[in-house]
mmCIF file of C-alpha atoms and ligand atoms in Angstrom:
data_model
loop_
_atom_site.group_PDB
_atom_site.id
_atom_site.type_symbol
_atom_site.label_atom_id
_atom_site.label_comp_id
_atom_site.label_asym_id
_atom_site.label_seq_id
_atom_site.Cartn_x
_atom_site.Cartn_y
_atom_site.Cartn_z
ATOM 1 C CA MET A 1 -26.304 -38.466 19.188
ATOM 2 C CA LYS A 2 -22.614 -37.867 19.824
ATOM 3 C CA ILE A 3 -21.513 -34.399 18.805
ATOM 4 C CA LYS A 4 -17.858 -34.027 17.821
ATOM 5 C CA LYS A 5 -16.083 -30.714 17.994
ATOM 6 C CA LEU A 6 -13.368 -29.000 16.017
ATOM 7 C CA ALA A 7 -11.803 -25.844 17.465
ATOM 8 C CA LEU A 8 -10.000 -23.433 15.149
ATOM 9 C CA VAL A 9 -7.694 -20.888 16.745
ATOM 10 C CA ARG A 10 -5.627 -18.251 14.978
ATOM 11 C CA HIS A 11 -2.238 -17.761 16.707
ATOM 12 C CA GLY A 12 -1.804 -14.949 19.252
ATOM 13 C CA GLU A 13 -0.443 -11.528 18.278
ATOM 14 C CA SER A 14 2.938 -11.780 16.508
ATOM 15 C CA ILE A 15 5.686 -9.149 16.372
ATOM 16 C CA TRP A 16 4.737 -8.326 12.803
ATOM 17 C CA ASN A 17 1.023 -8.169 13.692
ATOM 18 C CA ARG A 18 2.058 -5.543 16.243
ATOM 19 C CA GLU A 19 4.210 -3.733 13.633
ATOM 20 C CA ASN A 20 1.405 -4.040 11.049
ATOM 21 C CA ARG A 21 3.592 -5.868 8.509
ATOM 22 C CA PHE A 22 2.621 -8.524 5.966
ATOM 23 C CA THR A 23 3.942 -11.788 7.376
ATOM 24 C CA GLY A 24 2.882 -14.826 5.339
ATOM 25 C CA TRP A 25 5.572 -17.527 5.614
ATOM 26 C CA THR A 26 8.020 -15.321 7.564
ATOM 27 C CA ASP A 27 8.701 -17.122 10.830
ATOM 28 C CA VAL A 28 8.166 -14.316 13.355
ATOM 29 C CA ASP A 29 7.641 -14.885 17.059
ATOM 30 C CA LEU A 30 4.727 -13.982 19.335
ATOM 31 C CA THR A 31 4.707 -10.748 21.348
ATOM 32 C CA ALA A 32 4.239 -10.966 25.140
ATOM 33 C CA GLU A 33 0.584 -10.050 24.495
ATOM 34 C CA GLY A 34 0.383 -12.871 21.916
ATOM 35 C CA VAL A 35 1.584 -15.351 24.538
ATOM 36 C CA GLU A 36 -0.917 -13.996 27.071
ATOM 37 C CA GLU A 37 -3.868 -14.142 24.692
ATOM 38 C CA SER A 38 -2.930 -17.713 23.705
ATOM 39 C CA TYR A 39 -2.990 -18.696 27.380
ATOM 40 C CA ARG A 40 -6.381 -16.973 27.660
ATOM 41 C CA ALA A 41 -7.632 -19.016 24.677
ATOM 42 C CA GLY A 42 -6.588 -22.157 26.581
ATOM 43 C CA ASP A 43 -8.494 -20.927 29.645
ATOM 44 C CA MET A 44 -11.605 -20.248 27.557
ATOM 45 C CA LEU A 45 -11.529 -23.716 26.018
ATOM 46 C CA ARG A 46 -11.018 -25.355 29.408
ATOM 47 C CA GLU A 47 -13.802 -23.299 31.021
ATOM 48 C CA GLU A 48 -16.082 -24.370 28.164
ATOM 49 C CA GLY A 49 -15.504 -27.953 29.329
ATOM 50 C CA LEU A 50 -13.749 -28.869 26.098
ATOM 51 C CA THR A 51 -10.973 -31.386 25.747
ATOM 52 C CA PHE A 52 -9.070 -32.554 22.647
ATOM 53 C CA ASP A 53 -7.691 -35.906 21.460
ATOM 54 C CA MET A 54 -5.360 -34.458 18.865
ATOM 55 C CA ALA A 55 -4.047 -31.122 17.601
ATOM 56 C CA PHE A 56 -2.739 -29.833 14.295
ATOM 57 C CA THR A 57 -0.592 -26.819 13.556
ATOM 58 C CA SER A 58 1.671 -25.300 10.905
ATOM 59 C CA TYR A 59 5.464 -25.169 10.532
ATOM 60 C CA LEU A 60 5.537 -21.569 11.823
ATOM 61 C CA LYS A 61 6.521 -20.743 15.403
ATOM 62 C CA ARG A 62 3.739 -18.228 16.091
ATOM 63 C CA ALA A 63 1.187 -21.028 15.625
ATOM 64 C CA ILE A 64 3.271 -23.743 17.320
ATOM 65 C CA LYS A 65 3.922 -21.583 20.399
ATOM 66 C CA SER A 66 0.265 -20.511 20.610
ATOM 67 C CA LEU A 67 -0.753 -24.171 20.521
ATOM 68 C CA ASP A 68 1.729 -24.948 23.318
ATOM 69 C CA CYS A 69 0.233 -22.165 25.491
ATOM 70 C CA ILE A 70 -3.305 -23.455 24.867
ATOM 71 C CA LEU A 71 -2.403 -27.078 25.642
ATOM 72 C CA ASP A 72 -0.531 -25.984 28.767
ATOM 73 C CA ARG A 73 -3.618 -24.265 30.206
ATOM 74 C CA MET A 74 -5.739 -27.282 29.349
ATOM 75 C CA ASN A 75 -3.256 -29.798 30.825
ATOM 76 C CA LEU A 76 -3.226 -31.409 27.402
ATOM 77 C CA ASP A 77 0.492 -31.009 26.636
ATOM 78 C CA TRP A 78 0.620 -34.784 26.147
ATOM 79 C CA ILE A 79 -1.832 -35.183 23.245
ATOM 80 C CA PRO A 80 -0.519 -36.022 19.765
ATOM 81 C CA VAL A 81 0.314 -32.946 17.703
ATOM 82 C CA GLU A 82 0.886 -33.061 13.976
ATOM 83 C CA LYS A 83 2.536 -30.212 12.114
ATOM 84 C CA SER A 84 2.123 -29.570 8.417
ATOM 85 C CA TRP A 85 3.441 -26.892 6.072
ATOM 86 C CA ARG A 86 0.003 -27.108 4.431
ATOM 87 C CA LEU A 87 -1.462 -25.232 7.426
ATOM 88 C CA ASN A 88 0.994 -22.330 6.974
ATOM 89 C CA GLU A 89 -0.316 -18.812 6.410
ATOM 90 C CA LYS A 90 -1.113 -17.675 2.858
ATOM 91 C CA HIS A 91 2.244 -16.831 1.256
ATOM 92 C CA TYR A 92 2.292 -13.047 0.929
ATOM 93 C CA GLY A 93 4.990 -12.977 -1.787
ATOM 94 C CA ALA A 94 6.862 -9.716 -2.281
ATOM 95 C CA LEU A 95 4.582 -7.988 0.255
ATOM 96 C CA GLN A 96 6.174 -9.924 3.131
ATOM 97 C CA GLY A 97 7.859 -7.522 5.535
ATOM 98 C CA LEU A 98 6.129 -4.390 4.177
ATOM 99 C CA ASN A 99 3.971 -2.220 6.431
ATOM 100 C CA LYS A 100 0.296 -2.682 5.480
ATOM 101 C CA GLY A 101 -0.676 0.983 5.950
ATOM 102 C CA GLU A 102 2.324 2.260 3.937
ATOM 103 C CA THR A 103 1.569 -0.269 1.197
ATOM 104 C CA ALA A 104 -2.014 1.053 1.029
ATOM 105 C CA ASP A 105 -0.667 4.637 0.795
ATOM 106 C CA ARG A 106 1.592 3.575 -2.061
ATOM 107 C CA TYR A 107 -0.689 1.315 -4.121
ATOM 108 C CA GLY A 108 -4.141 2.387 -2.921
ATOM 109 C CA GLY A 109 -6.368 0.705 -0.372
ATOM 110 C CA GLU A 110 -8.419 -1.083 -3.017
ATOM 111 C CA LEU A 111 -5.484 -2.949 -4.547
ATOM 112 C CA VAL A 112 -4.129 -3.871 -1.114
ATOM 113 C CA GLN A 113 -7.558 -5.197 -0.153
ATOM 114 C CA LEU A 114 -7.581 -7.247 -3.358
ATOM 115 C CA TRP A 115 -4.218 -8.788 -2.404
ATOM 116 C CA ARG A 116 -5.411 -9.412 1.155
ATOM 117 C CA ARG A 117 -8.964 -10.634 0.709
ATOM 118 C CA SER A 118 -9.861 -11.436 -2.903
ATOM 119 C CA TYR A 119 -10.153 -15.129 -3.673
ATOM 120 C CA ASN A 120 -8.131 -15.142 -6.896
ATOM 121 C CA THR A 121 -5.523 -12.391 -6.867
ATOM 122 C CA PRO A 122 -2.084 -13.237 -5.418
ATOM 123 C CA PRO A 123 0.397 -10.481 -4.521
ATOM 124 C CA GLU A 124 3.586 -10.119 -6.644
ATOM 125 C CA PRO A 125 5.681 -13.278 -6.184
ATOM 126 C CA LEU A 126 9.147 -13.438 -4.643
ATOM 127 C CA THR A 127 11.835 -13.904 -7.285
ATOM 128 C CA GLU A 128 13.245 -17.447 -7.601
ATOM 129 C CA ASP A 129 16.618 -16.324 -6.200
ATOM 130 C CA ASP A 130 15.137 -14.398 -3.256
ATOM 131 C CA PRO A 131 16.720 -15.788 -0.062
ATOM 132 C CA ARG A 132 13.157 -16.012 1.323
ATOM 133 C CA ASN A 133 12.183 -18.544 -1.367
ATOM 134 C CA PRO A 134 10.925 -21.509 0.742
ATOM 135 C CA ARG A 135 13.068 -23.831 -1.421
ATOM 136 C CA PHE A 136 16.102 -22.507 0.477
ATOM 137 C CA ASP A 137 14.535 -23.251 3.896
ATOM 138 C CA ILE A 138 15.548 -26.600 5.388
ATOM 139 C CA ARG A 139 12.165 -27.125 7.037
ATOM 140 C CA TYR A 140 10.562 -27.631 3.602
ATOM 141 C CA ARG A 141 13.181 -30.099 2.348
ATOM 142 C CA ASP A 142 10.648 -32.951 2.151
ATOM 143 C CA VAL A 143 8.129 -30.916 0.144
ATOM 144 C CA PRO A 144 8.354 -31.323 -3.658
ATOM 145 C CA PRO A 145 9.908 -28.005 -4.773
ATOM 146 C CA ASP A 146 7.130 -27.403 -7.306
ATOM 147 C CA ASP A 147 4.566 -27.419 -4.464
ATOM 148 C CA LEU A 148 6.323 -24.551 -2.657
ATOM 149 C CA PRO A 149 4.814 -21.111 -3.366
ATOM 150 C CA LEU A 150 6.457 -17.753 -4.096
ATOM 151 C CA SER A 151 3.107 -16.017 -3.493
ATOM 152 C CA GLU A 152 -0.472 -17.209 -3.009
ATOM 153 C CA SER A 153 -4.066 -16.109 -3.439
ATOM 154 C CA LEU A 154 -6.614 -17.537 -1.007
ATOM 155 C CA LYS A 155 -7.502 -20.006 -3.769
ATOM 156 C CA ASP A 156 -3.884 -21.204 -3.941
ATOM 157 C CA THR A 157 -3.790 -21.477 -0.146
ATOM 158 C CA ILE A 158 -6.941 -23.598 -0.147
ATOM 159 C CA ASN A 159 -5.608 -25.785 -2.972
ATOM 160 C CA ARG A 160 -2.499 -26.719 -0.983
ATOM 161 C CA LEU A 161 -4.477 -27.038 2.261
ATOM 162 C CA MET A 162 -7.277 -29.312 1.072
ATOM 163 C CA PRO A 163 -5.205 -32.479 0.466
ATOM 164 C CA TYR A 164 -4.146 -32.330 4.129
ATOM 165 C CA TRP A 165 -7.704 -31.591 5.284
ATOM 166 C CA ASN A 166 -9.149 -34.444 3.212
ATOM 167 C CA ASP A 167 -6.443 -37.058 3.864
ATOM 168 C CA THR A 168 -5.522 -36.353 7.478
ATOM 169 C CA ILE A 169 -7.500 -33.794 9.494
ATOM 170 C CA PHE A 170 -11.072 -34.675 8.511
ATOM 171 C CA PRO A 171 -10.547 -38.493 8.720
ATOM 172 C CA SER A 172 -9.062 -38.003 12.216
ATOM 173 C CA LEU A 173 -12.460 -36.672 13.294
ATOM 174 C CA SER A 174 -13.983 -40.124 12.639
ATOM 175 C CA GLU A 175 -11.549 -41.739 15.057
ATOM 176 C CA ARG A 176 -11.400 -39.003 17.665
ATOM 177 C CA ASP A 177 -13.942 -36.984 19.654
ATOM 178 C CA ASN A 178 -12.604 -33.446 19.473
ATOM 179 C CA ILE A 179 -9.704 -31.933 17.585
ATOM 180 C CA LEU A 180 -7.905 -28.600 17.684
ATOM 181 C CA ILE A 181 -6.234 -26.671 14.873
ATOM 182 C CA VAL A 182 -4.024 -23.694 15.675
ATOM 183 C CA ALA A 183 -3.002 -21.950 12.484
ATOM 184 C CA HIS A 184 -3.270 -18.594 10.684
ATOM 185 C CA GLY A 185 -5.795 -15.974 9.631
ATOM 186 C CA ASN A 186 -5.948 -17.006 5.987
ATOM 187 C CA SER A 187 -5.303 -20.759 6.203
ATOM 188 C CA LEU A 188 -8.153 -20.929 8.735
ATOM 189 C CA ARG A 189 -10.365 -18.782 6.490
ATOM 190 C CA GLY A 190 -9.826 -21.512 3.891
ATOM 191 C CA ILE A 191 -11.083 -24.186 6.288
ATOM 192 C CA VAL A 192 -14.086 -22.072 7.343
ATOM 193 C CA LYS A 193 -14.930 -21.413 3.662
ATOM 194 C CA HIS A 194 -14.947 -25.159 3.041
ATOM 195 C CA LEU A 195 -16.950 -26.080 6.177
ATOM 196 C CA LYS A 196 -19.607 -23.388 5.711
ATOM 197 C CA ASN A 197 -19.632 -23.498 1.938
ATOM 198 C CA ILE A 198 -19.008 -19.749 1.738
ATOM 199 C CA SER A 199 -18.844 -18.284 -1.782
ATOM 200 C CA ASP A 200 -15.607 -16.952 -3.303
ATOM 201 C CA ASP A 201 -16.987 -13.402 -2.977
ATOM 202 C CA ASP A 202 -18.384 -13.648 0.535
ATOM 203 C CA ILE A 203 -15.245 -15.110 2.079
ATOM 204 C CA ALA A 204 -13.647 -11.654 1.630
ATOM 205 C CA GLY A 205 -15.832 -10.454 4.514
ATOM 206 C CA LEU A 206 -14.533 -12.983 7.064
ATOM 207 C CA ASN A 207 -11.745 -11.688 9.324
ATOM 208 C CA LEU A 208 -10.520 -13.964 12.100
ATOM 209 C CA PRO A 209 -9.177 -12.262 15.222
ATOM 210 C CA THR A 210 -6.095 -13.600 17.020
ATOM 211 C CA ALA A 211 -6.525 -16.250 19.748
ATOM 212 C CA ILE A 212 -10.332 -16.438 19.728
ATOM 213 C CA PRO A 213 -11.525 -20.078 19.618
ATOM 214 C CA TYR A 214 -13.986 -20.787 16.803
ATOM 215 C CA ILE A 215 -15.926 -24.014 17.468
ATOM 216 C CA PHE A 216 -17.541 -26.253 14.850
ATOM 217 C CA GLU A 217 -19.899 -29.052 15.931
ATOM 218 C CA PHE A 218 -20.437 -32.172 13.799
ATOM 219 C CA ASP A 219 -23.173 -34.821 14.006
ATOM 220 C CA SER A 220 -22.466 -38.558 13.768
ATOM 221 C CA ASP A 221 -22.391 -38.297 9.941
ATOM 222 C CA LEU A 222 -19.723 -35.603 10.335
ATOM 223 C CA LYS A 223 -22.023 -32.907 8.978
ATOM 224 C CA VAL A 224 -21.572 -29.435 10.482
ATOM 225 C CA VAL A 225 -24.545 -28.682 12.739
ATOM 226 C CA ASN A 226 -23.374 -25.577 14.596
ATOM 227 C CA ASP A 227 -20.539 -23.042 14.738
ATOM 228 C CA TYR A 228 -19.765 -20.259 17.198
ATOM 229 C CA PHE A 229 -16.937 -18.198 18.673
ATOM 230 C CA LEU A 230 -16.075 -18.363 22.367
ATOM 231 C CA GLY A 231 -16.023 -15.005 24.140
ATOM 232 C CA ASN A 232 -17.871 -11.727 24.234
ATOM 233 C CA PRO A 233 -19.633 -11.149 20.854
ATOM 234 C CA GLU A 234 -19.170 -7.351 20.973
ATOM 235 C CA GLU A 235 -15.462 -7.701 21.726
ATOM 236 C CA ILE A 236 -15.100 -10.238 18.921
ATOM 237 C CA GLU A 237 -16.936 -7.956 16.473
ATOM 238 C CA LYS A 238 -14.536 -5.132 17.371
ATOM 239 C CA MET A 239 -11.482 -7.395 16.921
ATOM 240 C CA MET A 240 -12.797 -8.549 13.529
ATOM 241 C CA LYS A 241 -13.112 -4.922 12.378
ATOM 242 C CA GLU A 242 -9.542 -4.262 13.512
ATOM 243 C CA THR A 243 -8.323 -7.335 11.613
ATOM 244 C CA ALA A 244 -10.118 -6.148 8.477
ATOM 245 C CA SER A 245 -8.341 -2.777 8.523
ATOM 246 C CA VAL A 246 -4.761 -2.084 7.370
ATOM 247 C CA ARG A 247 -4.427 0.971 9.614
HETATM 248 O O1 3PG B 301 0.368 -12.838 7.104
HETATM 249 C C1 3PG B 301 -0.118 -11.836 7.638
HETATM 250 O O2 3PG B 301 0.269 -10.671 7.429
HETATM 251 C C2 3PG B 301 -1.249 -12.049 8.629
HETATM 252 O O3 3PG B 301 -1.099 -13.246 9.264
HETATM 253 C C3 3PG B 301 -2.593 -12.012 7.968
HETATM 254 O O4 3PG B 301 -2.693 -10.810 7.359
HETATM 255 P P1 3PG B 301 -4.002 -10.253 6.623
HETATM 256 O O5 3PG B 301 -5.087 -10.072 7.684
HETATM 257 O O6 3PG B 301 -3.527 -8.932 6.076
HETATM 258 O O7 3PG B 301 -4.369 -11.236 5.561
#
């Protein structure tokens, strides 16, 4: 039986990850450490003996650059790459740019956790005339304006992600052996929720660390048969705890 593989990788550390700020659709760059850990993710995938036929990423440079680092280390710079705004991070609305710890001091840790991890509760939206409204950003000019968010819950993120998963990413797995997605903490949580059928409540407990490959294996009927992270389990556990915290 031929096993097909999908690798999910959250981008490497960004400048706002380092500064502990809500990022969402803000297009911030990687730190030097983020570049390094993306290269290391490429090394891990290569050492695992993996190769990919196609890759997908978002419209945001932290994911695009992480993907480039990974492909470089795998000598796969040549494979087709498709970008979609539907793989962007959850839109963090009016929280974008704010320090996570200071926001917890101001509004209480519980409310901040609700905005970060609950399935249904979006943060306060940007106002329509906010210069950060994605309608004013040329990269989204082909997206119907009504599809562009001013804030999103995880549910909203999944709702805009699933058409792309169902119409493009998942069908590509029938034609190809292995595919790679480099995206964001919350857009990838949406894909994991779907693949593992995780409940709306339990998905709150999943925190994806930066630049750690998460592998899903599929049988010939494209049913998930196995999933695992690459790397040291204790290290990964520690990174997940750090991701969960706003401090
Ligand atoms: O957009 C962000 O701030 C991060 O990419 C994810 O942040 P979170 O872990 O607070 O959801």
